[in-house]
Amino acid sequence: MTALLERLKQKQKELKLDADNKPKAKKGKKATVFSKIEEFKGRKIYHTKIFNDFYTFGISKNEPTKFFISLRGIFNIEDISMFHLFSVREDDEFMGIYYGIRKLDKAFIVKNFNKKETYTLRKCEYIEFRFKKGSVFCYLNGLHILLKKDRVNSPYYNTLLNIILELETELYAFYSKKLSKGGIIPEWIKKRQK
């Protein structure tokens, strides 16, 4: 019994030494949500990394001049990333929300571990939050579901559509802009759906 206890103590010391020798992760450095920030004709354009879909959004309770948007990761939906849209300054103006599809510079490989499948993204749908002085392009892989006619009655389709309609309503209210009746996304879906 004492020999076993001695071996356990020795193993504990070894494990403690191994833990001490490991490099410690740097605290305070957050991974950025944006993959590219560019300046074009006096406008600053932010491009997010590719995400799956929305997690949550709304006006920040601590800072009411910020509208936060949280996104779920493309590889792991439990990885949540967030960015803020700020209230406009005197010389800036919120122009609206726009939707589109952009061809990617490089093909992007996505592995779905739940369905045990791998597929390649060559283009990605985005939501653009356009301002007079710049834009934020938010690339979302989940938006392609909205463009498929065979997925119209699926629960994910309906949930995502309702979330985007709610985002449009809240964001236009945050910037005190009038939103067209029915929202913007249904018109875009009608034009693009196959």
mmCIF file of C-alpha atoms in Angstrom, residues 108-112 117-121:
data_model
loop_
_atom_site.group_PDB
_atom_site.id
_atom_site.type_symbol
_atom_site.label_atom_id
_atom_site.label_comp_id
_atom_site.label_asym_id
_atom_site.label_seq_id
_atom_site.Cartn_x
_atom_site.Cartn_y
_atom_site.Cartn_z
ATOM 1 C CA PHE A 108 -12.727 27.005 -48.319
ATOM 2 C CA ILE A 109 -13.058 23.405 -47.074
ATOM 3 C CA VAL A 110 -15.740 22.740 -44.457
ATOM 4 C CA LYS A 111 -15.947 19.498 -42.494
ATOM 5 C CA ASN A 112 -19.270 18.608 -40.917
ATOM 6 C CA GLU A 117 -19.164 14.964 -44.768
ATOM 7 C CA THR A 118 -16.753 17.474 -46.278
ATOM 8 C CA TYR A 119 -17.613 20.108 -48.842
ATOM 9 C CA THR A 120 -15.900 23.035 -50.534
ATOM 10 C CA LEU A 121 -17.151 26.615 -50.485
#
